[in-house]
Short mmCIF file of C-alpha atoms and ligand atoms in Angstrom, two decimals:
data_model
loop_
_atom_site.label_atom_id
_atom_site.label_comp_id
_atom_site.label_asym_id
_atom_site.label_seq_id
_atom_site.Cartn_x
_atom_site.Cartn_y
_atom_site.Cartn_z
CA MET A 1 -106.73 -67.73 -79.38
CA LYS A 2 -103.12 -66.72 -79.91
CA THR A 3 -101.30 -67.26 -83.18
CA THR A 4 -97.91 -66.45 -84.59
CA ALA A 5 -97.92 -64.18 -87.64
CA ALA A 6 -95.57 -62.18 -89.83
CA VAL A 7 -96.83 -58.61 -89.52
CA ALA A 8 -96.09 -55.76 -91.93
CA PHE A 9 -95.85 -52.84 -89.49
CA ALA A 10 -94.48 -50.12 -91.75
CA LYS A 11 -94.00 -49.32 -95.43
CA GLU A 12 -90.92 -50.88 -97.05
CA GLN A 13 -89.82 -52.49 -93.77
CA PRO A 14 -89.24 -56.20 -93.14
CA LEU A 15 -92.11 -58.19 -91.67
CA GLU A 16 -91.90 -59.00 -87.95
CA ILE A 17 -92.90 -62.38 -86.56
CA VAL A 18 -94.96 -61.78 -83.44
CA GLU A 19 -97.74 -63.40 -81.42
CA ILE A 20 -101.15 -61.84 -82.08
CA ASP A 21 -104.77 -62.54 -81.11
CA LEU A 22 -107.19 -64.31 -83.43
CA ASP A 23 -110.95 -64.07 -82.90
CA GLU A 24 -113.57 -66.78 -83.61
CA PRO A 25 -114.50 -67.66 -87.21
CA ARG A 26 -117.67 -65.93 -88.39
CA ALA A 27 -120.61 -67.92 -89.86
CA THR A 28 -119.14 -67.88 -93.39
CA GLU A 29 -115.52 -68.45 -92.39
CA VAL A 30 -113.23 -71.35 -91.63
CA ARG A 31 -110.26 -71.33 -89.30
CA ILE A 32 -107.26 -72.68 -91.15
CA ARG A 33 -104.09 -74.14 -89.68
CA MET A 34 -101.63 -72.95 -92.28
CA VAL A 35 -99.15 -75.54 -93.56
CA ALA A 36 -97.50 -73.36 -96.21
CA SER A 37 -97.90 -70.13 -98.10
CA GLY A 38 -96.48 -68.88 -101.35
CA VAL A 39 -95.04 -65.38 -101.45
CA CYS A 40 -96.39 -63.26 -104.32
CA HIS A 41 -95.13 -59.96 -105.77
CA THR A 42 -98.42 -58.43 -104.56
CA ASP A 43 -97.43 -59.15 -100.92
CA ALA A 44 -94.29 -57.07 -101.48
CA ILE A 45 -96.03 -54.18 -103.20
CA VAL A 46 -98.69 -53.99 -100.50
CA ARG A 47 -96.00 -54.11 -97.79
CA ASP A 48 -94.52 -51.17 -99.74
CA GLN A 49 -97.97 -49.51 -99.95
CA TRP A 50 -98.42 -49.35 -103.73
CA TYR A 51 -101.95 -50.36 -102.75
CA PRO A 52 -103.39 -48.83 -99.58
CA THR A 53 -104.17 -51.87 -97.35
CA PRO A 54 -103.93 -50.30 -93.86
CA LEU A 55 -100.79 -51.25 -91.90
CA PRO A 56 -100.09 -53.03 -89.61
CA ALA A 57 -101.31 -55.97 -91.66
CA VAL A 58 -100.93 -59.72 -91.92
CA LEU A 59 -100.40 -60.26 -95.65
CA GLY A 60 -100.09 -63.56 -97.52
CA HIS A 61 -102.54 -64.85 -100.10
CA GLU A 62 -101.29 -68.19 -101.39
CA GLY A 63 -102.14 -70.22 -98.31
CA ALA A 64 -102.43 -73.98 -98.00
CA GLY A 65 -103.58 -75.71 -94.86
CA VAL A 66 -106.01 -77.81 -92.90
CA VAL A 67 -109.49 -76.79 -91.75
CA ASP A 68 -109.33 -76.40 -87.96
CA ALA A 69 -112.86 -75.07 -87.29
CA ILE A 70 -115.86 -74.05 -89.37
CA GLY A 71 -118.40 -71.24 -89.02
CA SER A 72 -122.07 -72.05 -88.41
CA SER A 73 -123.21 -71.81 -92.05
CA VAL A 74 -120.26 -73.51 -93.73
CA THR A 75 -121.06 -76.71 -95.63
CA LYS A 76 -118.37 -76.63 -98.32
CA VAL A 77 -115.64 -78.11 -96.09
CA ALA A 78 -115.34 -79.96 -92.78
CA VAL A 79 -112.76 -79.98 -90.00
CA GLY A 80 -109.68 -81.88 -91.19
CA ASP A 81 -110.16 -81.12 -94.89
CA HIS A 82 -107.11 -79.98 -96.82
CA VAL A 83 -107.49 -76.72 -98.68
CA LEU A 84 -105.71 -74.29 -100.96
CA LEU A 85 -106.58 -70.62 -100.57
CA SER A 86 -107.28 -68.13 -103.33
CA PHE A 87 -108.76 -64.65 -103.72
CA ASP A 88 -112.02 -63.63 -102.05
CA HIS A 89 -115.21 -62.56 -103.82
CA CYS A 90 -118.77 -61.86 -102.68
CA GLY A 91 -120.39 -64.64 -104.72
CA GLU A 92 -123.49 -62.51 -105.19
CA CYS A 93 -122.78 -59.56 -107.50
CA ALA A 94 -123.51 -59.69 -111.23
CA ASN A 95 -119.94 -60.64 -112.16
CA CYS A 96 -119.74 -63.38 -109.53
CA ALA A 97 -123.11 -64.68 -110.71
CA ALA A 98 -121.79 -64.68 -114.28
CA GLY A 99 -118.87 -66.90 -113.24
CA LEU A 100 -116.30 -64.08 -113.21
CA PRO A 101 -115.33 -63.88 -109.52
CA SER A 102 -112.04 -62.06 -110.16
CA TYR A 103 -114.15 -59.13 -111.38
CA CYS A 104 -116.33 -59.17 -108.25
CA THR A 105 -117.62 -55.64 -107.83
CA ASN A 106 -116.19 -55.70 -104.29
CA PHE A 107 -112.87 -57.28 -105.33
CA PHE A 108 -110.77 -54.46 -103.91
CA GLY A 109 -112.59 -54.25 -100.57
CA ALA A 110 -112.68 -58.01 -100.06
CA ASN A 111 -109.04 -58.60 -100.99
CA PHE A 112 -107.20 -55.42 -99.99
CA GLY A 113 -109.48 -53.76 -97.41
CA GLY A 114 -107.89 -55.42 -94.35
CA ARG A 115 -111.26 -55.86 -92.67
CA ARG A 116 -114.34 -58.07 -92.96
CA ALA A 117 -117.40 -56.57 -94.66
CA ASP A 118 -118.76 -55.71 -91.19
CA GLY A 119 -115.64 -53.62 -90.48
CA SER A 120 -114.08 -56.02 -87.99
CA SER A 121 -110.66 -57.64 -88.18
CA GLY A 122 -109.79 -61.21 -87.24
CA PHE A 123 -106.47 -60.15 -85.76
CA SER A 124 -105.51 -57.81 -82.95
CA LEU A 125 -102.30 -56.91 -81.20
CA GLY A 126 -102.22 -55.33 -77.76
CA GLY A 127 -105.99 -54.84 -77.97
CA GLU A 128 -105.80 -52.90 -81.28
CA GLN A 129 -107.15 -54.36 -84.51
CA ILE A 130 -104.65 -54.91 -87.30
CA SER A 131 -105.47 -55.74 -90.92
CA SER A 132 -106.61 -59.30 -91.59
CA HIS A 133 -108.46 -61.06 -94.44
CA PHE A 134 -105.89 -60.08 -97.07
CA PHE A 135 -107.36 -61.84 -100.13
CA GLY A 136 -109.87 -63.26 -97.63
CA GLN A 137 -107.08 -65.18 -95.88
CA SER A 138 -103.92 -63.40 -94.55
CA SER A 139 -101.91 -66.58 -94.88
CA PHE A 140 -98.73 -65.32 -93.20
CA ALA A 141 -100.18 -66.54 -89.90
CA GLU A 142 -100.16 -70.02 -88.39
CA TYR A 143 -103.91 -69.76 -87.88
CA ALA A 144 -106.33 -67.45 -89.69
CA ASN A 145 -110.07 -67.07 -90.14
CA VAL A 146 -110.61 -67.34 -93.86
CA SER A 147 -113.59 -66.44 -96.03
CA VAL A 148 -115.19 -69.64 -97.27
CA ASN A 149 -115.17 -68.15 -100.77
CA SER A 150 -111.33 -68.18 -100.68
CA VAL A 151 -111.24 -71.90 -99.94
CA VAL A 152 -110.64 -74.67 -102.49
CA LYS A 153 -110.85 -78.22 -101.15
CA VAL A 154 -108.19 -80.66 -102.31
CA SER A 155 -107.50 -84.31 -101.59
CA LYS A 156 -105.95 -85.19 -98.23
CA THR A 157 -103.08 -86.77 -100.15
CA ALA A 158 -102.29 -83.57 -102.08
CA PRO A 159 -98.87 -82.12 -101.16
CA LEU A 160 -99.91 -78.81 -99.59
CA GLU A 161 -96.34 -77.51 -99.27
CA ALA A 162 -95.84 -77.80 -103.02
CA LEU A 163 -99.29 -76.65 -104.12
CA ALA A 164 -99.64 -73.48 -102.02
CA PRO A 165 -98.87 -70.94 -104.78
CA LEU A 166 -101.53 -72.24 -107.14
CA GLY A 167 -104.11 -69.89 -105.57
CA CYS A 168 -102.61 -66.70 -106.98
CA GLY A 169 -99.38 -66.37 -108.96
CA ILE A 170 -99.48 -69.70 -110.71
CA GLN A 171 -103.18 -69.55 -111.60
CA THR A 172 -102.67 -65.97 -112.79
CA GLY A 173 -100.09 -66.99 -115.41
CA ALA A 174 -101.63 -70.31 -116.37
CA GLY A 175 -105.16 -68.89 -116.40
CA ALA A 176 -104.14 -65.92 -118.53
CA VAL A 177 -103.12 -68.39 -121.22
CA LEU A 178 -105.63 -71.23 -120.80
CA ASN A 179 -108.69 -69.17 -119.78
CA SER A 180 -108.16 -65.69 -121.23
CA LEU A 181 -106.19 -66.33 -124.44
CA ASN A 182 -107.18 -69.96 -125.08
CA PRO A 183 -104.65 -70.17 -127.93
CA ALA A 184 -105.18 -72.53 -130.83
CA ALA A 185 -102.80 -75.50 -131.12
CA GLY A 186 -99.94 -74.57 -133.44
CA SER A 187 -100.15 -70.85 -132.68
CA SER A 188 -97.47 -68.34 -131.62
CA ILE A 189 -97.25 -66.64 -128.26
CA VAL A 190 -94.79 -64.16 -126.77
CA ILE A 191 -94.40 -63.95 -123.01
CA PHE A 192 -92.91 -60.79 -121.52
CA GLY A 193 -91.24 -61.47 -118.17
CA ALA A 194 -89.88 -64.90 -117.21
CA GLY A 195 -90.81 -64.67 -113.53
CA ALA A 196 -93.19 -67.02 -111.74
CA VAL A 197 -96.29 -65.67 -113.51
CA GLY A 198 -94.69 -65.57 -116.96
CA LEU A 199 -93.21 -69.04 -116.66
CA SER A 200 -96.55 -70.43 -115.42
CA GLY A 201 -98.01 -68.93 -118.59
CA LEU A 202 -95.23 -70.54 -120.57
CA LEU A 203 -96.01 -73.98 -119.07
CA ALA A 204 -99.66 -73.39 -119.98
CA ALA A 205 -98.68 -72.47 -123.56
CA VAL A 206 -96.89 -75.84 -123.77
CA ILE A 207 -100.08 -77.55 -122.51
CA ALA A 208 -102.06 -75.65 -125.17
CA ASN A 209 -99.66 -76.89 -127.88
CA CYS A 210 -98.48 -73.46 -128.96
CA THR A 211 -95.62 -74.23 -131.33
CA THR A 212 -93.84 -70.87 -131.21
CA ILE A 213 -93.27 -69.80 -127.60
CA ILE A 214 -91.06 -66.74 -127.19
CA ALA A 215 -89.89 -65.69 -123.72
CA VAL A 216 -88.56 -62.14 -123.28
CA ASP A 217 -86.62 -61.10 -120.16
CA VAL A 218 -83.50 -59.17 -119.19
CA HIS A 219 -81.86 -62.01 -117.21
CA GLU A 220 -80.05 -64.66 -119.26
CA SER A 221 -80.44 -67.27 -116.47
CA ARG A 222 -84.22 -66.94 -116.60
CA LEU A 223 -84.18 -67.29 -120.37
CA THR A 224 -82.08 -70.44 -120.14
CA PHE A 225 -84.64 -71.81 -117.68
CA ALA A 226 -87.49 -70.75 -119.99
CA ARG A 227 -85.94 -72.86 -122.77
CA GLU A 228 -85.74 -75.83 -120.38
CA LEU A 229 -89.46 -75.40 -119.67
CA GLY A 230 -90.44 -75.29 -123.34
CA ALA A 231 -89.70 -71.87 -124.83
CA THR A 232 -88.85 -72.32 -128.50
CA HIS A 233 -87.17 -68.90 -128.66
CA THR A 234 -85.84 -66.42 -126.11
CA ILE A 235 -84.96 -62.75 -126.38
CA ASN A 236 -82.73 -60.93 -123.94
CA ALA A 237 -84.29 -57.47 -124.05
CA ALA A 238 -81.20 -55.96 -122.40
CA ALA A 239 -79.02 -57.16 -125.25
CA THR A 240 -81.36 -56.77 -128.23
CA ALA A 241 -81.55 -53.52 -130.17
CA ASP A 242 -85.17 -53.95 -131.31
CA VAL A 243 -87.25 -56.53 -129.43
CA VAL A 244 -90.34 -55.94 -131.57
CA LYS A 245 -88.43 -56.56 -134.83
CA GLU A 246 -86.97 -59.74 -133.34
CA ILE A 247 -90.45 -61.03 -132.45
CA GLN A 248 -91.73 -60.10 -135.92
CA LYS A 249 -88.81 -61.98 -137.48
CA ILE A 250 -89.44 -65.14 -135.43
CA THR A 251 -93.20 -65.10 -136.03
CA ASP A 252 -93.13 -63.91 -139.62
CA GLY A 253 -94.96 -60.66 -138.90
CA GLY A 254 -96.17 -60.71 -135.32
CA ALA A 255 -97.27 -63.02 -132.51
CA GLN A 256 -100.85 -64.26 -132.43
CA TYR A 257 -100.92 -64.09 -128.64
CA ALA A 258 -99.01 -62.20 -125.94
CA LEU A 259 -98.81 -62.27 -122.16
CA GLU A 260 -97.43 -59.19 -120.34
CA THR A 261 -96.36 -59.89 -116.75
CA THR A 262 -93.91 -57.05 -115.99
CA GLY A 263 -96.07 -53.98 -115.45
CA VAL A 264 -93.32 -51.93 -117.15
CA PRO A 265 -94.76 -49.24 -119.50
CA ALA A 266 -92.18 -49.71 -122.29
CA VAL A 267 -92.87 -53.46 -122.29
CA PHE A 268 -96.61 -52.80 -122.62
CA THR A 269 -95.90 -50.61 -125.65
CA ASN A 270 -93.68 -53.28 -127.23
CA MET A 271 -96.35 -55.88 -126.57
CA THR A 272 -98.92 -53.92 -128.60
CA LYS A 273 -96.45 -53.56 -131.49
CA ALA A 274 -95.37 -57.21 -131.44
CA LEU A 275 -98.84 -58.61 -132.12
CA ALA A 276 -100.00 -59.97 -135.46
CA VAL A 277 -103.08 -58.55 -137.15
CA ARG A 278 -106.04 -59.50 -134.92
CA GLY A 279 -103.60 -60.64 -132.23
CA HIS A 280 -104.71 -60.90 -128.61
CA ALA A 281 -102.65 -59.79 -125.61
CA VAL A 282 -103.43 -60.12 -121.93
CA VAL A 283 -101.88 -57.90 -119.29
CA VAL A 284 -101.50 -59.26 -115.76
CA GLY A 285 -98.43 -57.40 -114.46
CA ALA A 286 -99.31 -55.15 -111.53
CA ALA A 287 -98.05 -51.57 -111.67
CA ALA A 288 -98.27 -48.72 -109.17
CA LEU A 289 -101.49 -46.72 -109.43
CA GLY A 290 -100.92 -43.90 -111.93
CA THR A 291 -98.55 -45.87 -114.18
CA ASN A 292 -99.23 -44.94 -117.83
CA ALA A 293 -98.02 -46.53 -121.07
CA ASN A 294 -98.00 -45.27 -124.66
CA PHE A 295 -100.46 -46.83 -127.05
CA ASP A 296 -100.07 -45.75 -130.70
CA ILE A 297 -103.70 -45.40 -131.78
CA GLY A 298 -102.76 -44.42 -135.32
CA SER A 299 -100.64 -47.48 -136.03
CA LEU A 300 -102.64 -49.95 -133.99
CA LEU A 301 -106.20 -49.30 -135.11
CA PRO A 302 -105.80 -51.06 -138.48
CA MET A 303 -104.26 -54.04 -136.67
CA GLY A 304 -107.55 -55.01 -135.05
CA ILE A 305 -105.75 -56.25 -131.95
CA THR A 306 -107.31 -56.97 -128.57
CA VAL A 307 -105.64 -56.06 -125.29
CA THR A 308 -107.33 -57.45 -122.17
CA MET A 309 -106.47 -56.50 -118.60
CA VAL A 310 -106.84 -59.75 -116.67
CA VAL A 311 -107.16 -60.38 -112.93
CA GLU A 312 -106.14 -63.77 -111.49
CA GLY A 313 -106.08 -65.42 -114.90
CA ASP A 314 -109.87 -65.13 -115.27
CA SER A 315 -109.99 -68.10 -112.92
CA VAL A 316 -112.88 -69.59 -111.02
CA PRO A 317 -110.58 -70.99 -108.32
CA SER A 318 -112.85 -73.85 -107.22
CA GLN A 319 -112.76 -75.15 -110.82
CA PHE A 320 -109.39 -74.04 -112.13
CA VAL A 321 -107.15 -74.82 -109.13
CA PRO A 322 -108.20 -78.52 -109.07
CA GLN A 323 -107.55 -78.67 -112.84
CA LEU A 324 -104.03 -77.34 -112.23
CA VAL A 325 -103.54 -79.89 -109.42
CA ASP A 326 -104.55 -82.68 -111.83
CA LEU A 327 -102.18 -81.41 -114.52
CA TYR A 328 -99.38 -81.17 -111.93
CA GLU A 329 -100.00 -84.70 -110.64
CA ARG A 330 -99.89 -86.05 -114.21
CA GLY A 331 -96.54 -84.35 -114.77
CA LEU A 332 -97.98 -81.98 -117.38
CA PHE A 333 -97.63 -78.79 -115.34
CA PRO A 334 -94.33 -78.91 -113.44
CA PHE A 335 -94.68 -75.51 -111.78
CA ASP A 336 -92.84 -76.84 -108.72
CA LYS A 337 -89.64 -76.29 -110.72
CA LEU A 338 -90.22 -72.54 -110.11
CA THR A 339 -90.47 -72.86 -106.34
CA LYS A 340 -88.12 -72.88 -103.36
CA GLN A 341 -89.18 -73.62 -99.79
CA TYR A 342 -88.19 -71.48 -96.78
CA ALA A 343 -88.88 -71.87 -93.06
CA PHE A 344 -91.59 -69.40 -91.98
CA ALA A 345 -88.98 -67.75 -89.73
CA ASP A 346 -87.03 -66.84 -92.89
CA ILE A 347 -89.94 -65.07 -94.59
CA ASN A 348 -87.99 -61.83 -95.13
CA GLN A 349 -85.23 -63.79 -96.85
CA ALA A 350 -87.93 -65.23 -99.09
CA PHE A 351 -89.10 -61.70 -99.98
CA ASP A 352 -85.53 -60.52 -100.59
CA ASP A 353 -84.62 -63.53 -102.76
CA SER A 354 -87.76 -62.98 -104.81
CA ALA A 355 -86.98 -59.27 -105.28
CA ALA A 356 -83.39 -60.08 -106.27
CA GLY A 357 -84.56 -62.66 -108.81
CA ILE A 358 -82.74 -65.46 -106.93
CA THR A 359 -85.98 -67.33 -106.29
CA LEU A 360 -88.89 -67.30 -108.73
CA LYS A 361 -91.58 -68.43 -106.30
CA PRO A 362 -90.79 -68.70 -102.58
CA ILE A 363 -92.97 -70.89 -100.37
CA VAL A 364 -92.81 -70.46 -96.59
CA ILE A 365 -93.41 -73.60 -94.51
CA PHE A 366 -95.03 -73.40 -91.07
C1 LIG B 1 -103.46 -58.97 -108.00
C2 LIG B 1 -102.62 -58.15 -108.91
C3 LIG B 1 -103.07 -56.73 -108.85
C4 LIG B 1 -104.52 -56.58 -109.11
C5 LIG B 1 -105.34 -57.43 -108.22
C6 LIG B 1 -104.91 -58.86 -108.25
N1 LIG B 1 -103.13 -60.30 -108.10
C7 LIG B 1 -102.54 -60.97 -107.13
O1 LIG B 1 -101.47 -60.93 -106.66
ZN1 LIG B 2 -100.73 -62.69 -105.76
#
C-alpha cells in the first residue's frame, strides 16, 4: 500500500514529506495507523548522522496509533487496539530474558539498523528500499509495519495524541529516576539539563518524594519552569562561577543522586564531583561517538560513587509505560506540560523549535 512519510534523505537536511510504498506486515509485526508521534533528540542526531542509520530513512520512535492489521503469529494485540510504541528488542537474548530489554544484545541493529533482521525494509521509494523499522517502528509515517516487541497496548480511551512521547524521551527521564536510581524519600537529587528528559526525571523525583531537587541548566526560562514543576533549587550554569560548589552548598556536601541528560563532557565531570560519598549518578544524555569526558580517578576513588550509563530509563516498556499512563491520569505525572502539538506537515518546524529550545517535547499529529 501507499503511505505518506517524512523521509530524511540527506545528513543535516530537513525531512521531506513524500508518498512511499509499504509492504505487508511480517508474522511478528503489526501495521499501525499512526495518530501521533513525539519528536526526540535522537531523531535529530540520526538525521544528522551521529549514528549511522542508512539514509534515506523514515525516523520517528515515539509513535502512538491504532492497530490496522496483524501478522500471522501476533496474539498480543488485535485490530482496533490502541497502542504506544517504544524501542525494539529481540526478546530472546540473555539480557531480554533477564528483564533488561534496553540492553538487548541486538539493541543497535534492531533500533538503528534501518532493516528487519532478514535484511528487508518495510518501505520503498521508486522501487528502492529505504530505511524502516527505526526503533522497530519508524513512526514518522501515517502507516508503518511495527515490531510487536515495540508495541504497548493501552486503553481505547487513552489520549494517544498526548501520550505518544512516553515510549522514549519521557520514559528515559522518569525511568532513570524511578527504575535506575530509585531514590529514598527525603533524599537529594541534582538534574543536569532541564529539557524533556531532565524534566521528566524531575517529575519522577517529585513522585519519589526527593526533598532536595536541584535543576541545572543554562536557560533561565527552563529553570523557572523547573521550579513550577517541583525543583526546590535551580542553578543557572551560565551565570554561576562554580556549579559544583553551589550543589555542595545546597546539599551540605554533595547530592545523593544525579541525573545527567546533556551529553556535554564538562557537565559529566561536574556531575561526578557534585555527588556525595557513595552517591549514584545515571547518565542518559546521548553524545556523538568518540565524545570523551574527564574523570578524576584520584579524587573520586575514595568517594565510592557509582556512575551508571542507562538506556531508555532501564524500562520494560510493557510494564513501565502503563505505570506512567496511570500516574498521568491521576494527575501525578503531568508530563503533558512539556509538550506542544504540531501538524505532521510542520514536522521540520517541530525539529527546529526543539533544537532552539522553544519547545521541550514536540508531538506531530497525523
Ligand atoms: C537512545 C539514546 C542513545 C542510545 C540509544 C538509546 N535513546 C533514545 O532516543
Ligand atoms: Zn528517543
